[in-house]
Short mmCIF file of C-alpha atoms and ligand atoms in Angstrom, two decimals:
data_model
loop_
_atom_site.label_atom_id
_atom_site.label_comp_id
_atom_site.label_asym_id
_atom_site.label_seq_id
_atom_site.Cartn_x
_atom_site.Cartn_y
_atom_site.Cartn_z
CA UNK A 1 18.19 13.65 -82.47
CA UNK A 2 21.10 14.03 -80.31
CA UNK A 3 22.10 11.04 -77.68
CA UNK A 4 24.01 11.61 -74.77
CA UNK A 5 26.50 9.17 -73.60
CA UNK A 6 26.04 6.36 -71.25
CA UNK A 7 24.75 8.16 -68.03
CA UNK A 8 23.95 4.85 -66.41
CA UNK A 9 27.16 2.82 -67.45
CA UNK A 10 25.36 -0.26 -66.37
CA UNK A 11 23.19 0.05 -69.79
CA UNK A 12 23.49 2.62 -72.27
CA UNK A 13 20.47 1.98 -74.01
CA UNK A 14 18.45 3.30 -70.62
CA UNK A 15 20.93 6.79 -71.21
CA UNK A 16 19.52 6.91 -74.82
CA UNK A 17 16.29 6.09 -73.85
CA UNK A 18 16.23 8.73 -71.09
CA UNK A 19 17.73 11.43 -73.43
CA UNK A 20 14.65 10.91 -75.64
CA UNK A 21 12.26 11.19 -72.54
CA UNK A 22 14.11 14.46 -71.62
CA UNK A 23 13.50 15.49 -74.85
CA UNK A 24 9.99 14.83 -74.66
CA UNK A 25 9.65 16.87 -71.89
CA UNK A 26 11.00 19.78 -73.42
CA UNK A 27 8.63 19.10 -76.79
CA UNK A 28 5.78 18.74 -74.31
CA UNK A 29 6.51 22.34 -72.84
CA UNK A 30 6.49 23.85 -76.35
CA UNK A 31 2.79 22.09 -76.73
CA UNK A 32 1.08 23.54 -74.17
CA UNK A 33 1.87 21.10 -71.07
CA UNK A 34 3.89 23.34 -68.87
CA UNK A 35 2.44 24.26 -65.34
CA UNK A 36 5.76 25.51 -63.44
CA UNK A 37 7.27 22.34 -61.70
CA UNK A 38 4.30 20.23 -62.27
CA UNK A 39 4.09 17.30 -64.95
CA UNK A 40 6.58 14.43 -65.45
CA UNK A 41 6.94 11.30 -67.81
CA UNK A 42 8.36 8.01 -66.56
CA UNK A 43 9.96 4.93 -68.50
CA UNK A 44 9.95 1.16 -67.35
CA UNK A 45 13.09 -0.12 -66.44
CA UNK A 46 14.10 -2.63 -69.28
CA UNK A 47 15.49 -4.75 -66.43
CA UNK A 48 12.39 -5.13 -64.54
CA UNK A 49 13.42 -2.83 -61.04
CA UNK A 50 10.95 -0.34 -61.72
CA UNK A 51 10.78 2.71 -63.50
CA UNK A 52 12.80 5.76 -64.27
CA UNK A 53 10.85 8.79 -63.21
CA UNK A 54 11.60 12.80 -63.91
CA UNK A 55 13.00 14.57 -60.51
CA UNK A 56 10.72 17.00 -58.81
CA UNK A 57 11.34 20.99 -58.82
CA UNK A 58 11.92 21.08 -62.70
CA UNK A 59 9.96 22.70 -65.24
CA UNK A 60 9.43 20.51 -68.18
CA UNK A 61 11.22 22.59 -70.47
CA UNK A 62 14.35 22.22 -68.03
CA UNK A 63 14.80 18.74 -68.21
CA UNK A 64 17.77 16.59 -69.48
CA UNK A 65 19.01 13.15 -69.34
CA UNK A 66 20.29 13.12 -65.95
CA UNK A 67 17.43 14.43 -64.74
CA UNK A 68 15.70 11.04 -63.76
CA UNK A 69 15.50 8.74 -60.62
CA UNK A 70 14.97 4.99 -60.43
CA UNK A 71 12.36 4.30 -58.17
CA UNK A 72 10.95 0.75 -57.64
CA UNK A 73 6.92 -0.19 -57.92
CA UNK A 74 6.65 0.74 -54.34
CA UNK A 75 8.30 4.17 -54.68
CA UNK A 76 11.73 3.24 -53.12
CA UNK A 77 14.50 5.49 -54.71
CA UNK A 78 16.71 2.45 -56.15
CA UNK A 79 19.36 4.98 -58.03
CA UNK A 80 20.04 8.66 -58.94
CA UNK A 81 19.45 11.95 -56.52
CA UNK A 82 16.91 14.59 -56.37
CA UNK A 83 13.13 14.88 -55.38
CA UNK A 84 11.00 12.18 -55.95
CA UNK A 85 7.56 13.56 -57.17
CA UNK A 86 4.52 12.96 -55.03
CA UNK A 87 2.67 11.66 -57.51
CA UNK A 88 4.94 8.32 -58.42
CA UNK A 89 1.99 6.17 -57.46
CA UNK A 90 0.02 7.21 -60.74
CA UNK A 91 3.08 5.79 -62.89
CA UNK A 92 3.80 2.99 -60.92
CA UNK A 93 0.27 1.74 -60.69
CA UNK A 94 -0.13 2.35 -64.50
CA UNK A 95 2.97 0.56 -65.40
CA UNK A 96 1.59 -2.81 -63.30
CA UNK A 97 -1.66 -2.91 -64.45
CA UNK A 98 -0.75 -2.35 -68.21
CA UNK A 99 2.54 -4.54 -69.36
CA UNK A 100 2.08 -2.98 -72.76
CA UNK A 101 3.26 0.53 -71.30
CA UNK A 102 6.88 1.43 -71.38
CA UNK A 103 6.18 5.19 -70.68
CA UNK A 104 3.68 6.92 -68.80
CA UNK A 105 3.03 11.10 -68.82
CA UNK A 106 1.21 13.49 -66.35
CA UNK A 107 0.83 16.97 -67.18
CA UNK A 108 -1.55 19.67 -66.40
CA UNK A 109 -2.05 20.94 -70.49
CA UNK A 110 -4.03 23.65 -70.09
CA UNK A 111 -7.04 22.87 -72.35
CA UNK A 112 -7.18 19.18 -71.80
CA UNK A 113 -7.35 20.35 -67.94
CA UNK A 114 -10.07 22.55 -68.63
CA UNK A 115 -11.82 20.00 -70.88
CA UNK A 116 -11.50 17.40 -67.99
CA UNK A 117 -13.21 19.85 -65.71
CA UNK A 118 -16.21 19.63 -67.88
CA UNK A 119 -18.72 16.69 -68.44
CA UNK A 120 -17.97 16.33 -72.39
CA UNK A 121 -16.80 13.30 -74.06
CA UNK A 122 -13.66 13.69 -76.71
CA UNK A 123 -15.06 12.78 -79.79
CA UNK A 124 -13.25 12.20 -83.32
CA UNK A 125 -14.07 15.76 -84.57
CA UNK A 126 -10.52 16.60 -85.48
CA UNK A 127 -7.50 13.91 -86.69
CA UNK A 128 -5.82 14.62 -83.40
CA UNK A 129 -8.58 13.09 -81.54
CA UNK A 130 -8.64 10.19 -83.87
CA UNK A 131 -6.08 8.73 -81.93
CA UNK A 132 -8.15 7.74 -79.21
CA UNK A 133 -10.59 6.28 -81.41
CA UNK A 134 -10.25 2.94 -80.44
CA UNK A 135 -11.00 3.32 -76.75
CA UNK A 136 -12.01 6.96 -76.32
CA UNK A 137 -10.41 9.40 -72.91
CA UNK A 138 -12.22 8.21 -69.77
CA UNK A 139 -12.56 10.44 -67.00
CA UNK A 140 -11.35 9.70 -63.70
CA UNK A 141 -13.47 11.85 -61.41
CA UNK A 142 -13.59 9.94 -57.86
CA UNK A 143 -11.54 12.87 -56.67
CA UNK A 144 -9.83 16.25 -57.85
CA UNK A 145 -6.86 15.28 -55.63
CA UNK A 146 -3.29 14.80 -56.60
CA UNK A 147 -2.30 11.32 -57.10
CA UNK A 148 -0.38 10.78 -53.90
CA UNK A 149 -1.27 6.73 -52.90
CA UNK A 150 -0.83 3.53 -54.45
CA UNK A 151 -5.02 3.20 -53.93
CA UNK A 152 -5.39 6.22 -55.94
CA UNK A 153 -2.88 4.83 -58.41
CA UNK A 154 -4.93 1.81 -58.91
CA UNK A 155 -8.22 3.48 -59.47
CA UNK A 156 -6.76 5.75 -61.97
CA UNK A 157 -4.88 2.90 -63.96
CA UNK A 158 -8.71 1.23 -63.52
CA UNK A 159 -10.30 4.12 -65.18
CA UNK A 160 -7.48 4.25 -67.94
CA UNK A 161 -7.88 0.54 -68.95
CA UNK A 162 -6.75 -0.05 -72.37
CA UNK A 163 -7.22 3.44 -73.51
CA UNK A 164 -4.17 5.72 -74.15
CA UNK A 165 -5.08 8.70 -72.12
CA UNK A 166 -7.32 9.71 -69.23
CA UNK A 167 -8.71 12.84 -67.89
CA UNK A 168 -8.10 13.46 -64.51
CA UNK A 169 -11.36 15.94 -63.67
CA UNK A 170 -9.97 19.15 -62.15
CA UNK A 171 -6.54 18.18 -61.95
CA UNK A 172 -4.78 17.38 -65.39
CA UNK A 173 -4.18 14.14 -67.53
CA UNK A 174 -2.17 11.20 -67.90
CA UNK A 175 -1.17 9.26 -70.81
CA UNK A 176 0.71 6.24 -72.16
CA UNK A 177 2.22 4.71 -74.91
CA UNK A 178 4.67 1.59 -75.57
CA UNK A 179 7.40 3.69 -76.49
CA UNK A 180 8.47 7.56 -75.93
CA UNK A 181 7.05 8.70 -79.52
CA UNK A 182 3.81 7.08 -79.00
CA UNK A 183 3.15 8.55 -75.27
CA UNK A 184 4.30 11.88 -76.26
CA UNK A 185 2.14 11.98 -79.48
CA UNK A 186 -0.70 10.90 -77.22
CA UNK A 187 -0.59 13.82 -74.96
CA UNK A 188 0.00 16.48 -77.66
CA UNK A 189 -2.98 15.28 -79.56
CA UNK A 190 -4.94 15.09 -76.61
CA UNK A 191 -4.20 18.69 -75.59
CA UNK A 192 -5.15 19.76 -79.08
CA UNK A 193 -8.03 17.63 -79.52
CA UNK A 194 -9.35 19.34 -76.30
CA UNK A 195 -8.56 22.84 -77.81
CA UNK A 196 -10.59 22.23 -80.77
CA UNK A 197 -13.52 20.58 -78.88
CA UNK A 198 -13.58 23.52 -76.52
CA UNK A 199 -13.34 26.04 -79.66
CA UNK A 200 -16.20 23.89 -81.19
CA UNK A 201 -18.47 24.23 -78.33
CA UNK A 202 -17.84 27.89 -77.68
CA UNK A 203 -18.56 28.50 -81.57
CA UNK A 204 -22.24 27.62 -80.41
CA UNK A 205 -22.76 25.81 -84.16
CA UNK A 206 -24.22 22.58 -84.26
CA UNK A 207 -21.80 19.95 -84.91
CA UNK A 208 -22.26 16.04 -85.24
CA UNK A 209 -19.32 13.40 -84.77
CA UNK A 210 -18.41 11.47 -87.64
CA UNK A 211 -19.13 7.93 -87.84
CA UNK A 212 -17.68 5.60 -85.20
CA UNK A 213 -16.82 2.54 -87.33
CA UNK A 214 -15.07 4.91 -89.78
CA UNK A 215 -13.47 6.72 -87.41
CA UNK A 216 -11.71 3.40 -86.03
CA UNK A 217 -10.63 2.97 -89.99
CA UNK A 218 -9.38 6.40 -90.15
CA UNK A 219 -7.01 5.69 -87.05
CA UNK A 220 -5.33 3.07 -88.74
CA UNK A 221 -4.74 4.82 -91.99
CA UNK A 222 -3.47 8.16 -90.57
CA UNK A 223 -1.33 6.88 -87.57
CA UNK A 224 0.88 3.94 -89.07
CA UNK A 225 4.31 3.68 -87.84
CA UNK A 226 5.67 5.46 -90.68
CA UNK A 227 3.68 8.56 -89.82
CA UNK A 228 4.34 8.22 -86.32
CA UNK A 229 8.02 8.27 -86.86
CA UNK A 230 7.58 11.33 -88.80
CA UNK A 231 5.76 13.42 -86.62
CA UNK A 232 8.29 12.40 -83.74
CA UNK A 233 10.81 13.35 -86.18
CA UNK A 234 8.96 16.82 -86.65
CA UNK A 235 8.77 17.38 -83.24
CA UNK A 236 12.31 16.84 -82.42
CA UNK A 237 13.43 19.44 -85.26
CA UNK A 238 10.84 21.43 -83.75
CA UNK A 239 12.71 21.58 -80.71
CA UNK A 240 16.22 21.38 -82.15
CA UNK A 241 15.28 24.89 -84.02
CA UNK A 242 13.53 26.28 -80.95
CA UNK A 243 16.54 25.23 -78.48
CA UNK A 244 19.08 26.60 -81.11
CA UNK A 245 17.56 30.06 -81.21
CA UNK A 246 17.72 30.45 -77.21
ZN1 ZN B 1 -0.67 16.40 -61.10
#
């Protein structure tokens, strides 16, 4: 995985994370999250100033490490140039509510968005859905509007609760993690779980979810740190191969 040199010379480590975060956007494009210039991820500033959010007017596949702006939790632009996405409060309020979260993502991933428009609940029918075994995937259905105010951001964060992701009914999804790797895997696995469950429903065949306690145990077994690192490296190799072909 390549890291660019210090883009933000006050702290090289921020530049390195933003390089990884830019790659996460491009990986998510490959995994079905793209929707023109919509969708964005953010990284909690390690100095407590706010969050680094992708600039507007860029597709996920176009994001590079210099395409981030630092905004305060009230939305003030503190560093960087370019358009601030309207949905910045979604990121800011989730980060305020969840000190354990360093990375927030919001996309309009196709299958997850379609699934979010139903009344269905994501169940542990396939391994990818097991990522969400502990808390499920709640649905925010107070509005189908985009999340452009602190009030709506707070409401989305409340619906998310301790979970790894939330369905935004008739809009998209949000997903979180303690680092770039975990948040990206949450986004990818939610899209794949929703795709599988839509296929399961469309099959018309009877299906029964596996035992809940078994699923929680399975989560521990199939997603230890070592496996997460492996999958993250896999997606980075896949991105490198894709970009080398272009
Ligand atoms: Zn949106």
